[in-house]
Amino acid sequence: MDLFAYPVSLVMKFWHWALSFVVDGNSGIAWVGSVLLLVVTVRLLLMRSMYRQQYSMRKMAQIAPKMKELQNKYKDRKSPEDRQEQAKEMQALYADAGVNPAAGCLPLLVQIPVFLGLYYVLLNFSPPGKSIEEASQMTNGAFQPEQVASFLNAEIFGVPLASYIRMPQDVMDSLHPGLVREDILMLAVPLFVLAGIATFINMWNSFRRQAAAKKAEQEAIAQVDAEERAGGPVVDGEVVEVDGEPATTTKADDTAGTPGTSATVSPAGAAGATGKPQDFQSIAESMTESMNQSMKIMMYLFPFFPIVGAYFFNFPIAIGIYWLTNNIWTAVQSHFFMEKLDKELPMSSREGLPPSAFM
């Protein structure tokens, strides 16, 4: 964990040093400011990759009908050579659109160690089982003992940043003489509840956009299927002639007219009789559906984590400040990202709407 904590503490130490030229370095304002600026620094460093993630997801939504057309093209061709050719065409489609299906993983992979390092640093300013005197003589990442002692003495609204709800009374007395649990609760409860509410709002907005995007994509794909069955593009319910030629009856029409058969194309598109995915797109669709279900569960469970952590895992006040700030940043950033993408990549009803990942 020190591998993650040291660089995080180094950035936080820099901002605390910079703020000490403006305000008292031992004040709560300096330490709260260093936490806020740490969040800003990390999110600014990740902003480009997170925007590319959103951009790639929108492009994926745009090419969904073309992906479906490609699946329909190869749905009756199941030889290894055909599948290899389909994979090549699919990769070419991604390349032409400038899409990287793995782009959505990078911001998350970067954020996880950063956030773990931040948690480790904030928790270890006042590690459970250690007295304040012992903690003030220890190093914490890049922080030397005198800086640890400065953090332990820092307060916001009269409550130490290092305090937590279940802090033993003797530790509270050594941290801040006269401090009582009610003082901590008065700040910790609204802070962590607001952090949980902000987390839920961000996840709910993300899930809502993803659900709208999925519905729009399904409608666009259904249009592709309808055109294939009709033998040509369908506009206002009428089949459009192509180059003056009337629409031809497709195999899907013949199948639809055969008793006991169905013209419905499976969601996997290229799936065989066994129902197993036959190509990358089918596997990706299955993974996306699984992730959506997981995210729906997390949307209702994860917002309780800051509240539960504040009580059972002794999250200090400083972590509540970080959590709330990070979610406010997420909400504002997502709003501006979506506005920018609406201008750069406007969607038609056929192309669908872009899903927005939880950042």
XYZ file of C-alpha atoms in Angstrom:
359
model
C 0.000 0.000 0.000
C 2.956 2.352 0.592
C 3.617 2.163 -3.143
C 0.302 3.964 -3.736
C 0.344 6.130 -0.617
C 3.740 7.797 -1.049
C 3.099 9.590 -4.388
C -0.379 10.630 -3.195
C 1.039 12.028 0.044
C 3.762 13.799 -1.959
C 1.152 15.709 -4.000
C -0.846 16.530 -0.864
C 2.375 17.677 0.856
C 3.174 19.985 -2.061
C -0.225 21.676 -1.882
C 0.021 22.046 1.881
C 3.430 23.662 1.441
C 2.060 26.019 -1.250
C -0.961 26.991 0.858
C 1.260 27.709 3.859
C 2.404 30.861 2.026
C -1.171 32.112 1.979
C -2.629 30.870 5.280
C -1.292 29.403 8.493
C 0.183 26.004 7.605
C -1.093 24.539 10.878
C -4.660 25.676 10.278
C -7.565 23.533 9.200
C -7.948 25.689 6.074
C -4.461 24.715 4.881
C -5.052 21.006 5.407
C -8.598 20.990 3.996
C -7.282 22.943 1.022
C -4.526 20.375 0.454
C -7.131 17.582 0.371
C -9.337 19.525 -2.057
C -6.411 20.420 -4.320
C -5.257 16.796 -4.277
C -8.662 15.771 -5.638
C -8.469 18.524 -8.263
C -4.941 17.473 -9.277
C -5.854 13.820 -9.728
C -9.046 14.590 -11.637
C -7.273 17.068 -13.931
C -4.618 14.475 -14.733
C -7.354 11.969 -15.578
C -9.618 14.399 -17.413
C -8.299 13.714 -20.916
C -8.490 9.935 -20.566
C -11.983 10.170 -19.071
C -13.135 12.387 -21.913
C -11.677 9.919 -24.413
C -13.626 7.222 -22.605
C -16.866 9.135 -23.090
C -15.972 9.965 -26.691
C -15.222 6.313 -27.458
C -18.491 5.173 -25.890
C -20.448 7.681 -27.975
C -18.726 6.495 -31.140
C -19.580 2.920 -30.162
C -23.222 4.008 -29.953
C -22.954 5.576 -33.386
C -21.607 2.465 -35.074
C -24.028 0.067 -33.352
C -26.274 -0.205 -36.468
C -23.232 -0.905 -38.650
C -22.145 -3.574 -36.187
C -25.597 -5.124 -36.486
C -25.411 -5.038 -40.280
C -22.063 -6.790 -40.072
C -23.526 -9.442 -37.778
C -26.436 -9.981 -40.158
C -23.994 -10.313 -43.045
C -22.226 -13.211 -41.348
C -25.120 -14.760 -39.455
C -25.325 -17.751 -41.805
C -21.577 -18.021 -42.365
C -20.011 -19.892 -39.479
C -16.807 -21.346 -40.853
C -13.521 -20.385 -39.125
C -12.529 -18.417 -42.226
C -15.783 -16.445 -42.157
C -15.421 -15.687 -38.484
C -11.866 -14.506 -39.037
C -13.034 -12.287 -41.860
C -15.833 -10.924 -39.680
C -13.325 -10.122 -36.927
C -11.159 -8.245 -39.440
C -14.099 -6.212 -40.699
C -15.121 -5.459 -37.130
C -11.620 -4.267 -36.254
C -11.598 -2.136 -39.404
C -14.926 -0.630 -38.338
C -13.472 0.242 -34.931
C -10.380 1.735 -36.571
C -12.395 3.851 -39.027
C -14.506 5.221 -36.173
C -11.460 5.800 -33.953
C -12.959 3.559 -31.277
C -11.048 1.627 -28.650
C -13.372 -0.792 -26.789
C -10.880 -0.968 -23.912
C -10.735 2.824 -23.462
C -13.298 2.737 -20.659
C -11.021 0.660 -18.425
C -8.058 3.052 -18.260
C -9.500 5.815 -16.015
C -10.792 3.243 -13.543
C -7.472 1.383 -13.463
C -5.671 4.648 -12.754
C -8.141 5.918 -10.152
C -8.232 2.794 -7.990
C -4.589 2.909 -6.764
C -4.773 6.695 -6.365
C -7.889 6.516 -4.212
C -6.546 3.606 -2.190
C -3.377 5.575 -1.566
C -5.394 8.613 -0.477
C -7.495 6.546 1.920
C -4.360 4.995 3.365
C -2.734 8.401 3.939
C -5.784 10.010 5.568
C -6.498 7.001 7.756
C -2.901 6.785 8.949
C -2.679 10.289 10.289
C -4.485 8.840 13.301
C -4.217 5.043 12.949
C -6.575 3.026 15.184
C -4.775 1.505 18.141
C -2.255 4.349 18.337
C -2.395 7.246 20.729
C -2.133 10.799 19.430
C 1.317 11.104 20.997
C 2.484 7.964 19.182
C 0.925 9.024 15.873
C 2.545 12.478 16.018
C 5.975 10.846 16.173
C 5.418 8.652 13.106
C 5.918 9.336 9.427
C 3.005 8.982 7.018
C 4.075 8.540 3.422
C 6.015 11.693 2.486
C 4.899 13.490 5.657
C 7.422 13.873 8.439
C 6.404 13.669 12.138
C 6.112 17.457 12.503
C 3.670 17.589 9.582
C 1.700 14.661 10.994
C 1.448 16.541 14.294
C 0.286 19.647 12.395
C -2.488 17.657 10.700
C -3.577 16.160 14.025
C -3.963 19.658 15.452
C -5.913 20.971 12.441
C -9.633 21.576 12.894
C -12.679 22.539 10.851
C -15.687 24.047 12.665
C -13.916 23.174 15.913
C -13.682 19.459 15.055
C -10.271 17.837 14.329
C -9.842 16.543 10.765
C -8.356 13.346 12.179
C -11.325 12.587 14.437
C -13.817 9.820 13.713
C -17.173 8.812 15.161
C -16.049 5.906 17.349
C -12.835 7.538 18.548
C -12.144 6.487 22.174
C -12.685 9.211 24.739
C -9.083 9.157 25.959
C -7.873 9.669 22.366
C -10.340 12.545 21.920
C -9.014 14.151 25.106
C -5.430 13.933 23.882
C -6.377 15.123 20.389
C -8.444 18.079 21.561
C -9.131 18.660 25.267
C -12.852 19.093 25.839
C -13.840 17.336 22.606
C -16.982 15.216 22.998
C -18.535 12.696 20.624
C -21.519 14.938 19.966
C -19.165 17.507 18.411
C -17.856 14.914 15.968
C -21.348 13.636 15.182
C -22.615 17.144 14.430
C -20.092 17.399 11.587
C -19.569 13.761 10.566
C -23.235 12.763 10.144
C -24.282 15.466 7.640
C -20.894 15.268 5.881
C -20.998 11.525 5.235
C -24.738 11.517 4.505
C -24.209 14.222 1.875
C -21.308 12.198 0.470
C -23.600 9.172 0.179
C -26.376 11.216 -1.460
C -23.919 12.723 -3.954
C -22.644 9.226 -4.771
C -26.186 7.980 -5.397
C -27.061 10.966 -7.612
C -23.980 10.424 -9.773
C -24.603 6.695 -10.133
C -28.316 7.213 -10.809
C -27.592 9.768 -13.536
C -25.032 7.441 -15.075
C -27.382 4.456 -15.025
C -30.247 6.548 -16.420
C -28.119 7.709 -19.345
C -26.944 4.172 -20.004
C -30.519 2.885 -19.978
C -31.596 5.597 -22.423
C -28.613 4.823 -24.638
C -29.363 1.105 -24.626
C -32.985 1.728 -25.585
C -31.943 4.028 -28.434
C -29.396 1.499 -29.681
C -31.997 -1.269 -29.619
C -34.356 0.897 -31.665
C -31.595 1.609 -34.196
C -30.720 -2.077 -34.423
C -34.402 -2.978 -34.804
C -34.517 -0.580 -37.763
C -31.605 -2.432 -39.372
C -33.420 -5.750 -38.888
C -36.637 -4.292 -40.333
C -34.796 -3.021 -43.402
C -33.141 -6.395 -43.929
C -36.464 -8.213 -43.749
C -38.130 -5.660 -46.021
C -35.349 -5.856 -48.616
C -34.411 -2.170 -48.473
C -34.363 0.973 -46.338
C -37.623 1.725 -44.551
C -38.780 5.364 -44.341
C -42.115 6.207 -42.704
C -43.160 2.590 -42.965
C -42.481 2.376 -46.739
C -39.654 0.432 -48.369
C -37.417 2.764 -50.369
C -36.287 1.571 -53.807
C -32.516 1.393 -54.249
C -31.194 2.694 -57.631
C -34.669 2.399 -59.097
C -34.865 -1.302 -58.250
C -37.796 -2.573 -56.203
C -37.129 -4.160 -52.855
C -36.281 -7.817 -53.064
C -37.581 -10.504 -50.812
C -34.884 -11.497 -48.387
C -34.201 -14.753 -46.717
C -35.627 -13.263 -43.557
C -38.950 -12.727 -45.377
C -38.962 -16.322 -46.602
C -38.225 -17.515 -43.138
C -40.961 -15.349 -41.686
C -43.432 -16.940 -44.114
C -42.511 -20.466 -43.163
C -44.759 -21.995 -40.530
C -43.079 -22.722 -37.230
C -40.150 -20.352 -37.815
C -39.357 -16.880 -36.608
C -37.647 -13.982 -38.313
C -36.443 -12.528 -35.036
C -32.695 -12.088 -34.925
C -31.089 -13.011 -31.649
C -29.445 -10.192 -29.644
C -26.075 -11.797 -30.146
C -26.586 -11.522 -33.892
C -24.074 -14.149 -34.889
C -24.962 -16.721 -32.284
C -25.419 -20.260 -33.456
C -28.064 -22.787 -32.601
C -26.430 -23.373 -29.225
C -27.003 -19.746 -28.261
C -23.298 -19.224 -27.517
C -21.670 -15.986 -28.644
C -19.884 -16.502 -31.938
C -17.857 -13.272 -32.134
C -16.314 -10.458 -30.157
C -19.389 -8.238 -30.366
C -21.611 -10.926 -28.845
C -19.182 -11.389 -25.984
C -18.969 -7.609 -25.506
C -22.774 -7.356 -25.397
C -22.961 -10.082 -22.765
C -20.290 -8.360 -20.678
C -22.048 -4.990 -21.017
C -25.358 -6.463 -19.895
C -23.664 -8.094 -16.914
C -21.956 -4.813 -16.007
C -25.259 -2.948 -16.252
C -26.868 -5.372 -13.833
C -23.923 -5.065 -11.444
C -24.038 -1.296 -11.688
C -27.755 -1.263 -10.912
C -27.066 -3.188 -7.706
C -24.110 -0.960 -6.849
C -26.245 2.130 -7.447
C -28.282 1.271 -4.341
C -25.515 -0.253 -2.224
C -22.431 1.870 -2.873
C -23.900 5.173 -1.569
C -24.104 3.562 1.871
C -20.368 2.885 1.881
C -19.244 6.316 3.161
C -21.890 6.144 5.899
C -21.002 2.580 6.874
C -17.292 3.359 6.628
C -17.648 6.389 8.858
C -18.996 4.192 11.647
C -17.475 0.747 11.201
C -14.159 1.585 9.515
C -13.379 4.771 11.441
C -13.249 7.068 8.422
C -11.946 10.414 9.690
C -13.572 13.748 8.857
C -10.917 14.324 6.176
C -12.139 11.335 4.156
C -15.696 12.677 4.213
C -14.410 15.973 2.796
C -12.558 14.107 0.057
C -15.541 11.889 -0.811
C -17.990 14.770 -1.072
C -15.568 16.910 -3.116
C -14.820 14.078 -5.516
C -18.501 13.455 -6.209
C -19.225 17.147 -6.740
C -16.384 17.217 -9.266
C -17.790 14.117 -10.977
C -21.236 15.678 -11.348
C -19.920 18.947 -12.805
C -17.425 17.216 -15.095
C -20.030 14.798 -16.462
C -22.364 17.689 -17.236
C -19.752 19.577 -19.258
C -18.560 16.406 -20.994
C -22.071 15.609 -22.194
C -22.633 19.176 -23.416
C -19.356 19.109 -25.356
C -20.100 15.696 -26.881
C -23.605 16.791 -27.892
C -21.971 19.501 -30.005
C -19.075 17.435 -31.371
C -20.937 14.185 -32.025
C -24.648 14.927 -32.447
C -26.723 11.783 -32.607
C -29.567 10.975 -34.973
C -32.461 8.830 -33.844
C -30.914 5.973 -35.834
C -27.560 6.297 -34.131
C -28.822 6.357 -30.599
C -27.579 8.212 -27.536
C -24.289 7.900 -25.702
C -24.013 6.025 -22.432
C -22.075 7.820 -19.703
C -19.726 5.799 -17.445
C -19.538 6.430 -13.460
C -16.390 8.366 -12.964
